[in-house]
Coordinates of C-alpha atoms in Angstrom, one line a residue:
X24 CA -30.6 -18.1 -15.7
X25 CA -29.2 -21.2 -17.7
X26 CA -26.0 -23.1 -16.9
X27 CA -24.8 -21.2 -20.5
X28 CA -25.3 -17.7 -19.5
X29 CA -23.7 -18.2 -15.7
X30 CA -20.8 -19.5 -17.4
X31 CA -20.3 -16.2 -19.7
X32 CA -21.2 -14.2 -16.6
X33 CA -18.6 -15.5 -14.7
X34 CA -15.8 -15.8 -17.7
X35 CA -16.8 -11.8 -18.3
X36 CA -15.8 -11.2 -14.2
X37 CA -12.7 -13.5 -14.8
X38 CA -11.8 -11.9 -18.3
X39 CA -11.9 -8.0 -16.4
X40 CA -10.4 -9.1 -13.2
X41 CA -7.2 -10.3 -15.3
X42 CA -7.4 -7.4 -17.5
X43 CA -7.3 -4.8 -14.7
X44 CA -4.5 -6.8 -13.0
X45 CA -2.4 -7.2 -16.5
X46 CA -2.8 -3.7 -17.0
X47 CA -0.7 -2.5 -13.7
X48 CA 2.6 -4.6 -14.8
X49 CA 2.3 -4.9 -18.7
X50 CA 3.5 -1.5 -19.3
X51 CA 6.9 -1.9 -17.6
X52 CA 7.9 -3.9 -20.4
X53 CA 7.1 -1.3 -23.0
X54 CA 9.2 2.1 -20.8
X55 CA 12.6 1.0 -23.0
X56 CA 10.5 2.1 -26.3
X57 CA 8.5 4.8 -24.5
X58 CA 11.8 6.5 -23.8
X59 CA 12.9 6.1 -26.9
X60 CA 10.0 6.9 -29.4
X61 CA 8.0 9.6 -27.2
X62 CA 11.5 11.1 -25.4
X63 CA 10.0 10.1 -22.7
X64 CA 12.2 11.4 -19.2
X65 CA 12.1 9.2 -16.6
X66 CA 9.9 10.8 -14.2
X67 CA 7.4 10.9 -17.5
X68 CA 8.0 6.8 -17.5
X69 CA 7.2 6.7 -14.0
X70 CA 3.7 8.5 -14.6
X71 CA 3.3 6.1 -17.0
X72 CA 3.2 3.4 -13.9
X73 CA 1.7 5.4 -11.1
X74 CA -0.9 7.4 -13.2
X75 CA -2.8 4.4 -13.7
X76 CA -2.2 3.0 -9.9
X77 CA -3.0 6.4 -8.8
X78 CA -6.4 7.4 -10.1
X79 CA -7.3 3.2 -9.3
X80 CA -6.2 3.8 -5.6
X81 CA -8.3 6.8 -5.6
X82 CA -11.1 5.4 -6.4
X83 CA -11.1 2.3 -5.5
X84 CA -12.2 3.6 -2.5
X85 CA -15.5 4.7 -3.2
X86 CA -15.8 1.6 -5.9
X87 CA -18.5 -0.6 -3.9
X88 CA -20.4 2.4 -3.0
X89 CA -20.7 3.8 -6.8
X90 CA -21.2 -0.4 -7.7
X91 CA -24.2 -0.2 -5.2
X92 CA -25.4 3.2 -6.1
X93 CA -25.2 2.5 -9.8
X94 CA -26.2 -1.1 -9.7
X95 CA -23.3 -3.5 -10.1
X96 CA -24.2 -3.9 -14.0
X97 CA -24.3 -0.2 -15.1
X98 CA -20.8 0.3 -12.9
X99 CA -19.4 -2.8 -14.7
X100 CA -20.8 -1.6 -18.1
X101 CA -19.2 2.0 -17.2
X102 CA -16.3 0.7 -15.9
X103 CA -15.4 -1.6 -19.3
X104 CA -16.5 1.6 -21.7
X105 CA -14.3 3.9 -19.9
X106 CA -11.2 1.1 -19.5
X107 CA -11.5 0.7 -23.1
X108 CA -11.8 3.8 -24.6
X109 CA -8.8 5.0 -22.0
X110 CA -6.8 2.4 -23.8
X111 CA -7.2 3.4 -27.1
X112 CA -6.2 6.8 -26.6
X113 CA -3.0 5.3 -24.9
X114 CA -2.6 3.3 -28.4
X115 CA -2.5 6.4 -30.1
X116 CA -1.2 9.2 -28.1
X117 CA 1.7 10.8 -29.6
X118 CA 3.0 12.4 -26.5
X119 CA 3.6 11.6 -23.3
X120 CA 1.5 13.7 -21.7
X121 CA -1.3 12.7 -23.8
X122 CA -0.7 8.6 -22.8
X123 CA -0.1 9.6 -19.0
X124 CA -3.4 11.6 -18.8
X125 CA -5.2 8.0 -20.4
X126 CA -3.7 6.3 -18.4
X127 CA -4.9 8.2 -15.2
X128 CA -8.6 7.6 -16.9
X129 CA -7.7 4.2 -17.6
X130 CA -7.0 3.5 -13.8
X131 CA -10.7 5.0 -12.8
X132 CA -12.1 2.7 -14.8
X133 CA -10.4 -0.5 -13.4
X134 CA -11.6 0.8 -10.0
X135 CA -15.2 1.2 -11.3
X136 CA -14.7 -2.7 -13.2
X137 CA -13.1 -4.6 -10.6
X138 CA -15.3 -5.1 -7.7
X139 CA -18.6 -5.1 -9.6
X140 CA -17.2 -7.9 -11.7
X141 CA -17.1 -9.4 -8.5
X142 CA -20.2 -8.4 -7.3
X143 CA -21.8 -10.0 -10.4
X144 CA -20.3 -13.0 -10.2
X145 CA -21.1 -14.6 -7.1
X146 CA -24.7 -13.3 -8.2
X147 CA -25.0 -16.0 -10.5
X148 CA -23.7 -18.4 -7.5
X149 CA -26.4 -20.8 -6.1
X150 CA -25.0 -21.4 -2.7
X151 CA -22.7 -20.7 -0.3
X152 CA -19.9 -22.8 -1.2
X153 CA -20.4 -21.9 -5.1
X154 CA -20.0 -17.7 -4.5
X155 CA -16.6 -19.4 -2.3
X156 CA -15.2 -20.9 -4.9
X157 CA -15.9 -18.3 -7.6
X158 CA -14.6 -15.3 -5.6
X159 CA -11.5 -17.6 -5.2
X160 CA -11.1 -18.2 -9.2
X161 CA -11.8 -14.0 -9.5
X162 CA -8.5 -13.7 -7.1
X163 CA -6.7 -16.1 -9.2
X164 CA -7.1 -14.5 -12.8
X165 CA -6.0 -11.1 -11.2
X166 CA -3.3 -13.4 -9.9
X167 CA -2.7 -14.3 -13.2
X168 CA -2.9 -11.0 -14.9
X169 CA -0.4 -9.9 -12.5
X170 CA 2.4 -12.7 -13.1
X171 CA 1.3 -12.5 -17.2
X172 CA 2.1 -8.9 -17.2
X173 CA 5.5 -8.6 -18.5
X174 CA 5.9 -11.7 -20.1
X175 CA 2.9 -10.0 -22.3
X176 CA 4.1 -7.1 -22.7
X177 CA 7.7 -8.7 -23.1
X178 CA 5.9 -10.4 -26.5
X179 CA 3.6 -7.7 -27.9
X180 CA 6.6 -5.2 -28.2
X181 CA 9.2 -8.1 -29.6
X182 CA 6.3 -8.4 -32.2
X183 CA 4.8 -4.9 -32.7
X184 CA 5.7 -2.3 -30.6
X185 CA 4.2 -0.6 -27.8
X186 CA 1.5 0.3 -28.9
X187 CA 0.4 -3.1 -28.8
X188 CA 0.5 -3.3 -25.2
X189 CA -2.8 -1.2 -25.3
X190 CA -4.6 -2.2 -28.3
X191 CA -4.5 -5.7 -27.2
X192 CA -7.3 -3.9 -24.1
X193 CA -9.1 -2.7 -27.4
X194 CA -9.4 -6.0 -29.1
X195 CA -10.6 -7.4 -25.6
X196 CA -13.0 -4.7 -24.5
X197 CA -15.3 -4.4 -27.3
X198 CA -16.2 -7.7 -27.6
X199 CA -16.7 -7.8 -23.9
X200 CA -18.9 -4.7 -24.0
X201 CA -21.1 -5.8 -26.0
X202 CA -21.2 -9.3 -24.3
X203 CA -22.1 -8.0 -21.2
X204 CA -24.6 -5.7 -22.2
X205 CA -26.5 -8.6 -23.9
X206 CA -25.7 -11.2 -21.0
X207 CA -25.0 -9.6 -17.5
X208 CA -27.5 -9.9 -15.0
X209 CA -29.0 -6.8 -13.0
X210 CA -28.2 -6.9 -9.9
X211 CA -30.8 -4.5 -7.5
X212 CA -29.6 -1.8 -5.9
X213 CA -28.9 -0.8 -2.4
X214 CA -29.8 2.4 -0.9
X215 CA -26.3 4.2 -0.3
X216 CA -25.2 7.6 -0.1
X217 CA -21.7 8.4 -2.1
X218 CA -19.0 10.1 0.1
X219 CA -18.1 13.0 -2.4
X220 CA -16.0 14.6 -0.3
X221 CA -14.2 11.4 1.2
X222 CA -13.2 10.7 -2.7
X223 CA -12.4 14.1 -3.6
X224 CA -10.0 15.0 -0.6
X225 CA -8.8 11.2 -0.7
X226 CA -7.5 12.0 -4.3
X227 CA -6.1 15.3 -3.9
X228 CA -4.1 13.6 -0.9
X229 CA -2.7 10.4 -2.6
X230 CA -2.2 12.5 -6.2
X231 CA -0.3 15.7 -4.4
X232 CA 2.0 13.2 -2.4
X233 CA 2.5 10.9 -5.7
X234 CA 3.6 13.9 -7.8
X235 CA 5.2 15.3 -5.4
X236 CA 7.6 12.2 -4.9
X237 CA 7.8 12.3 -8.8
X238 CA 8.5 15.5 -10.0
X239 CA 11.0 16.6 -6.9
X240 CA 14.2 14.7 -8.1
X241 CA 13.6 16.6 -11.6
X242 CA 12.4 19.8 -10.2
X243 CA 13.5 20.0 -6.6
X244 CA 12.0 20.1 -3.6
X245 CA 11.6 24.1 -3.5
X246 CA 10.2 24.4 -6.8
X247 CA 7.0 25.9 -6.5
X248 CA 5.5 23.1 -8.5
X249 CA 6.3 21.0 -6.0
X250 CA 5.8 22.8 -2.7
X251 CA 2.3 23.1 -4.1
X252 CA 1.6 19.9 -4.5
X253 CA 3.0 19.1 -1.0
X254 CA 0.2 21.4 0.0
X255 CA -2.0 20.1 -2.0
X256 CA -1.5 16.6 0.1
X257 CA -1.3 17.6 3.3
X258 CA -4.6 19.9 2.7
X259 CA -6.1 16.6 1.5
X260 CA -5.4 14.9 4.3
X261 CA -6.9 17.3 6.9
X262 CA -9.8 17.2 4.4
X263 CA -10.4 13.5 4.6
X264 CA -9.9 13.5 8.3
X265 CA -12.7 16.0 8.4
X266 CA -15.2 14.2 5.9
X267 CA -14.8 11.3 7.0
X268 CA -15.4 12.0 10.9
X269 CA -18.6 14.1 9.7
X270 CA -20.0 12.2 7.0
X271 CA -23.0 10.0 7.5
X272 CA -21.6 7.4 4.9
X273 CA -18.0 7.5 5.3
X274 CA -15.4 5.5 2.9
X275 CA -13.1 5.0 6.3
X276 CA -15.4 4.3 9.2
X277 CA -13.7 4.8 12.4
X278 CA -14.0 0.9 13.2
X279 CA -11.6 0.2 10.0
X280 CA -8.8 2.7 10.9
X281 CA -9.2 2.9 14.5
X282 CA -8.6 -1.2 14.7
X283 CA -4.2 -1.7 15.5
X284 CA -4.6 -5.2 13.7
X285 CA -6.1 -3.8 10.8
X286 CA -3.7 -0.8 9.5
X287 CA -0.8 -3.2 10.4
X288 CA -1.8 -5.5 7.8
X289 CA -2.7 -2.1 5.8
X290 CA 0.9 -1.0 6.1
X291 CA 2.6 -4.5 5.5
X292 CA 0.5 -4.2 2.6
X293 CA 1.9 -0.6 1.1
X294 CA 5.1 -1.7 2.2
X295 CA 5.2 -4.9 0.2
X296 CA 4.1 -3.3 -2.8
X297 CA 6.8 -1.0 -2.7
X298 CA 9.3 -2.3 -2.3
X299 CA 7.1 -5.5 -5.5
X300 CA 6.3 -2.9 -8.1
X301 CA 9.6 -0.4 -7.1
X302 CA 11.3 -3.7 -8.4
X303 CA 9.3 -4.0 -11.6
X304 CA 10.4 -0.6 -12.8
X305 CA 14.2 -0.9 -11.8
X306 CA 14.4 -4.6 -13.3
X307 CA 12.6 -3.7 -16.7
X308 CA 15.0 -0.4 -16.9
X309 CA 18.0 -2.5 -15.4
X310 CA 17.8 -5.1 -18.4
X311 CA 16.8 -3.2 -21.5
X312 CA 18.5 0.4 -20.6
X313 CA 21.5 -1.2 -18.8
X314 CA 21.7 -4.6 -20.2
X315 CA 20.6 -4.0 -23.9
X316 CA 18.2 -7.0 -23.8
X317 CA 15.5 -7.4 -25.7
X318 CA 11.7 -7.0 -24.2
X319 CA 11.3 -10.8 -25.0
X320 CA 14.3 -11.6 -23.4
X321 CA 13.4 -9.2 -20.3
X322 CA 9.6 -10.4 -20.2
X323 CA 10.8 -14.1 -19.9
X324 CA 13.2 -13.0 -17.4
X325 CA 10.4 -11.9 -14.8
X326 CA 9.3 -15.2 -14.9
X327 CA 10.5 -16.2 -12.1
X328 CA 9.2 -13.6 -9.7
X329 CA 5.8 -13.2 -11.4
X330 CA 5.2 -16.5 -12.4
X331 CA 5.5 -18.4 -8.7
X332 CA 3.2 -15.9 -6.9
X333 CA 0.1 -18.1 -8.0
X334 CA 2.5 -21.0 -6.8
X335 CA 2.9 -19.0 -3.8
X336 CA -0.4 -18.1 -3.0
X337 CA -2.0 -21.4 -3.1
X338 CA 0.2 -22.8 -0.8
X339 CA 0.0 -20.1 1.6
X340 CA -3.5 -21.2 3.2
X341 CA -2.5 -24.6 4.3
X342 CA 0.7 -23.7 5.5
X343 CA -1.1 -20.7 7.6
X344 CA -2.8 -23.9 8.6
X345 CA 0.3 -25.7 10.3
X346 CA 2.3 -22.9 11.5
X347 CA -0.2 -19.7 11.7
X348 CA -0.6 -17.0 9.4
X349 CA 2.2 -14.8 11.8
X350 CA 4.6 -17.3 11.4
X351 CA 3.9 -17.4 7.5
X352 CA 4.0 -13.7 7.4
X353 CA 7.5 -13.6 9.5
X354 CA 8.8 -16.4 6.7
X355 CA 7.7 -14.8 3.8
X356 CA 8.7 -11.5 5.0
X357 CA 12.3 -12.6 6.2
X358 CA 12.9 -14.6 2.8
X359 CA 12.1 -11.4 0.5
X360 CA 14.0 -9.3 2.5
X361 CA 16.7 -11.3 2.0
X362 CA 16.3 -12.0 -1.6
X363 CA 16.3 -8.7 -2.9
X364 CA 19.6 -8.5 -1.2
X365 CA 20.6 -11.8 -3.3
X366 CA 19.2 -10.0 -6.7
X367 CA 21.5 -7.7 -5.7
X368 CA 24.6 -10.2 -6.1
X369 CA 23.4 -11.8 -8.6
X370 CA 22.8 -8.1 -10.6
X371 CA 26.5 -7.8 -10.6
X372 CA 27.3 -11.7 -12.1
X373 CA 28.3 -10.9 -16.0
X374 CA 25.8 -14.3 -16.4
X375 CA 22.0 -14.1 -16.2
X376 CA 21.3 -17.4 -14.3
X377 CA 22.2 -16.2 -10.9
X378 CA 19.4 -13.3 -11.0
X379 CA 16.9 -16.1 -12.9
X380 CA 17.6 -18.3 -9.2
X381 CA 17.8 -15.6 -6.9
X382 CA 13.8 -14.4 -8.3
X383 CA 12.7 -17.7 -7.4
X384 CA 12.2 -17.7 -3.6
X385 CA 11.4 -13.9 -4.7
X386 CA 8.1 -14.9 -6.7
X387 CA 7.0 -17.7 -3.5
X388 CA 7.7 -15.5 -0.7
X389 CA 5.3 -12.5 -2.4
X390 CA 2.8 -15.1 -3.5
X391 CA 2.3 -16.2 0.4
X392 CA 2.9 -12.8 2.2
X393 CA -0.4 -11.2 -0.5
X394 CA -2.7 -14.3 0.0
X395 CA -2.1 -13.8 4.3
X396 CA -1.9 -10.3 4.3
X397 CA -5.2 -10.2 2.2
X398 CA -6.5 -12.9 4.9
X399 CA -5.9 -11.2 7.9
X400 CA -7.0 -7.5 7.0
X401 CA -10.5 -9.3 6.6
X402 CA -9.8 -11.2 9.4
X403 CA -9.1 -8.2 11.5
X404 CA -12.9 -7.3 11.1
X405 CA -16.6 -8.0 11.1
X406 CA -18.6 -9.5 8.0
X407 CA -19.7 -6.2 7.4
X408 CA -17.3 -4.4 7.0
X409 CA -15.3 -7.0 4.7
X410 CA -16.2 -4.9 2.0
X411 CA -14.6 -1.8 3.1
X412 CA -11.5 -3.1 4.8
X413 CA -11.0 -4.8 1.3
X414 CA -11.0 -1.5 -0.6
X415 CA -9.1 0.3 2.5
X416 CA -6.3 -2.9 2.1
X417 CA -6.1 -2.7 -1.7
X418 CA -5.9 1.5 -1.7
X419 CA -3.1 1.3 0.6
X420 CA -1.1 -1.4 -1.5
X421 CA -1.5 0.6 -4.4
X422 CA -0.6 4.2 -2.5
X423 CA 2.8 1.7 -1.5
X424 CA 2.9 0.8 -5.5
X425 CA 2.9 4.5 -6.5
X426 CA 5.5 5.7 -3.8
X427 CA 7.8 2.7 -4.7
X428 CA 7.9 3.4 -8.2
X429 CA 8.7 7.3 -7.7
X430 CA 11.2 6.5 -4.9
X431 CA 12.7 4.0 -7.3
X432 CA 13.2 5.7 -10.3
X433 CA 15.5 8.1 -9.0
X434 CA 17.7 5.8 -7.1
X435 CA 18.0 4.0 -10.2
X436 CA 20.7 6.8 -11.5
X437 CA 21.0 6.9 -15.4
X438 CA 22.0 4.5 -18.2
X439 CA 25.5 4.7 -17.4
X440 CA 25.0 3.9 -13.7
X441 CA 22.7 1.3 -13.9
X442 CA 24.4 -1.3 -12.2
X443 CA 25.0 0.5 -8.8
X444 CA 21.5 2.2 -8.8
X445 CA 19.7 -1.1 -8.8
X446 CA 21.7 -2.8 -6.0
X447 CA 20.6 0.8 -4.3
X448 CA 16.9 0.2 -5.2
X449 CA 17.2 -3.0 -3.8
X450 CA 19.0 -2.1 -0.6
X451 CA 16.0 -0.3 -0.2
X452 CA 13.5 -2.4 -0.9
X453 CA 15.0 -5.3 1.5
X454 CA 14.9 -2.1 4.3
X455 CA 11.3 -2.0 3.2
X456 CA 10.4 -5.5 4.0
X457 CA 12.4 -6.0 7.0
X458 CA 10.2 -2.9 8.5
X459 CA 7.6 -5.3 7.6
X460 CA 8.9 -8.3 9.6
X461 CA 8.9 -5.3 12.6
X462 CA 5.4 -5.0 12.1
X463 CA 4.9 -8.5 11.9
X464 CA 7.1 -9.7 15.4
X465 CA 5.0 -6.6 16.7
X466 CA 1.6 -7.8 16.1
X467 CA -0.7 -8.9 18.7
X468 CA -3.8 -10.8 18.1
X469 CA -7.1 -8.8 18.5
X470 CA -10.6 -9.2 18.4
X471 CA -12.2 -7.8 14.9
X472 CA -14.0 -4.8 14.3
X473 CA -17.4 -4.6 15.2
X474 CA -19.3 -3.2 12.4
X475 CA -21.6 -0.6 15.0
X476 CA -18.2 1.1 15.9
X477 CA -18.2 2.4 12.5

């Protein structure tokens, strides 16, 4: 393979890792004019959040196994088609229900993209310290998709409307396509068994408990809707206890979950991201709903939070370095909590500048407490089961993403009770995070996972 071709192997990984990441905060930008054109409700605006973060939870799961199954370029290839085409139909739908079904496709096929995008980049990597420093350049353009995310979608729907949010994956993923049909590498395969029934009853429990949390502040808790979904996830859950304990190639072995270390930092994790993305929603809705701002004005507004995690991040590892990863977690963790509680002030100012500083130590804090967290569920493990305890981390950040944003919405109130709603979203949030510092002061350290008790 020539230097050339590596090089468009590795932009195509870096091009989908940012385009999956984009694609969970772009859209919160564009729920002003999704209420507005589609009469969208609000628990309809929040499917238009969690549909995608729920079927890419779900999955995601099961990702490595369908990327080894598959081979990591078919899954790729698949993965690109189906995030693409998903994204049309989002550009077009005329209904809500038609975008929030896309959307749920749309997530599937981030799950199916992102990790072989991985897989086939550090394939192209000619040593150790090479497939090092390209898996750390693959975490920083999801980094960057995720801070780029409303400031995009702030400026596609200033310009067009937002419709553009979703064409924009159109105008990407063609190209792409056919790029990495003509230039991805195969990668062979490795003889492993799908867990069907570990996917299936993982996705009935995470979408049952998701909609249930959605649809019972419209609906109510009794309405049979509801109560069925509520079954739904609990029958889901007894199901995925069962597959997983009998399966021969489980998604969950017993040495992931069964580890104190690990579902700590798997908790922190779903904690963090809801009370991260339960923000995103109330902020977008706060400004444009309650405010009147425009989506430019909002977009640029996130800045601060979104734009320091990469800041963040990169200075997480040598300050882990000086003080240890608990200490850093403990920081970060006692800052946010007590910065949403500042947003909160600063919500109330009639002046926009107090919010823009409060988001600052906001966007630092998240960036180091998601690089550490990341570090230490690997950490909390054997080599061989990096893989899994990756997908196992991710799911349960984006199971905290979904149950953030349904909790939030609701606490947000309406358009003429925006004001006291949000500081209510963020009282909650900061209760959130300082159940995380718990955790944290909690922790103990412990050996990692061996990968024969799985």
């Amino acid at each position: 393979m020539t230097i050339e071709h590596r090089r468009g192997v590795v932009a195509l990984a870096l091009i989908a890792a940012f385009m999956v990441f984009v694609d969970g905060t772009i859209v919160n930008l564009a729920l002003a004019q999704l209420a507005s054109h589609l009469q969208a409700s609000r628990s309809e605006l929040e499917w238009a959040i969690n549909a995608y973060t729920l079927s890419f939870a779900a999955v995601m799961l099961g990702a490595g196994a369908f990327a080894d199954t598959l081979g990591a370029k078919r899954a790729f290839v698949t993965g690109l088609l189906v995030f693409t085409a998903s994204s049309a139909v989002c550009a077009v739908a005329g209904s809500m229900q038609v975008l929030n079904v896309a959307r749920l496709v749309q997530g599937a096929g981030s799950a199916l993209l992102l990790p072989s995008a991985l897989v086939l980049a550090t394939a192209t990597a000619s040593d150790d310290q090479a497939r090092h420093r390209l898996v750390g350049w693959w975490a920083a353009a999801g980094g960057v998709g995720m801070a780029a995310g409303p400031l995009l979608g702030g400026v596609l729907v200033s310009l067009a409307d937002w419709r553009a949010v979703f064409a924009v994956n159109v105008v990407i993923g063609i190209p792409a396509i056919v790029w990495s049909l003509r230039s991805m590498p195969a990668v062979p395969r490795r003889d492993r068994r799908l867990d069907i029934a570990g996917m299936g009853t993982a996705t009935v429990l995470i979408g049952g408990l998701v909609f249930a949390l959605i649809e019972a502040p419209a609906q109510g808790w009794s309405s049979p809707a509801v109560l069925t979904a509520g079954g739904l996830a609990v029958a889901g859950a007894i199901g995925f206890v069962v597959a997983e304990r009998s399966g021969q190639a489980p998604l969950l072995p017993v040495g992931v979950y069964s580890h104190r270390g690990f579902v700590s930092a798997a908790v922190q994790g779903a904690l963090f991201n809801f009370a991260f993305y339960g923000l995103l929603f109330a902020m977008s809705l706060m400004l444009q709903q309650g405010r009147g701002l425009s989506a430019l004005t909002s977009g640029l507004l996130f800045l601060p939070l979104t734009g320091l995690i990469s800041v963040g991040s990169l200075c997480a590892a040598p300050f882990a370095q000086r003080v240890g990863p608990r200490a850093v977690l403990g920081i970060g963790q006692t800052v946010l909590a007590l910065t949403f509680l500042a947003v909160a002030w600063a919500s109330t100012a009639p002046l926009l500048w107090p919010l823009v500083v409060a988001l600052v130590p906001a966007g630092l804090a998240s960036g180091m407490l998601v690089s550490t967290m990341t570090a230490r569920s690997i950490a909390a493990v054997e080599p061989e089961l990096h893989g899994t305890a990756s997908a196992v981390f991710n799911t349960s950040r984006q199971v905290g993403a979904a149950i953030g944003v349904a909790t939030f919405g609701p606490l947000l109130g309406t358009t003429h009770d925006f004001s006291n709603g949000f500081i209510t979203c963020l009282i909650v949030g900061a209760a959130a995070t300082a159940v995380a510092l718990v955790l944290t002061a909690l922790a103990r350290p412990a050996t990692a996972v061996k990968a024969l008790a799985a």
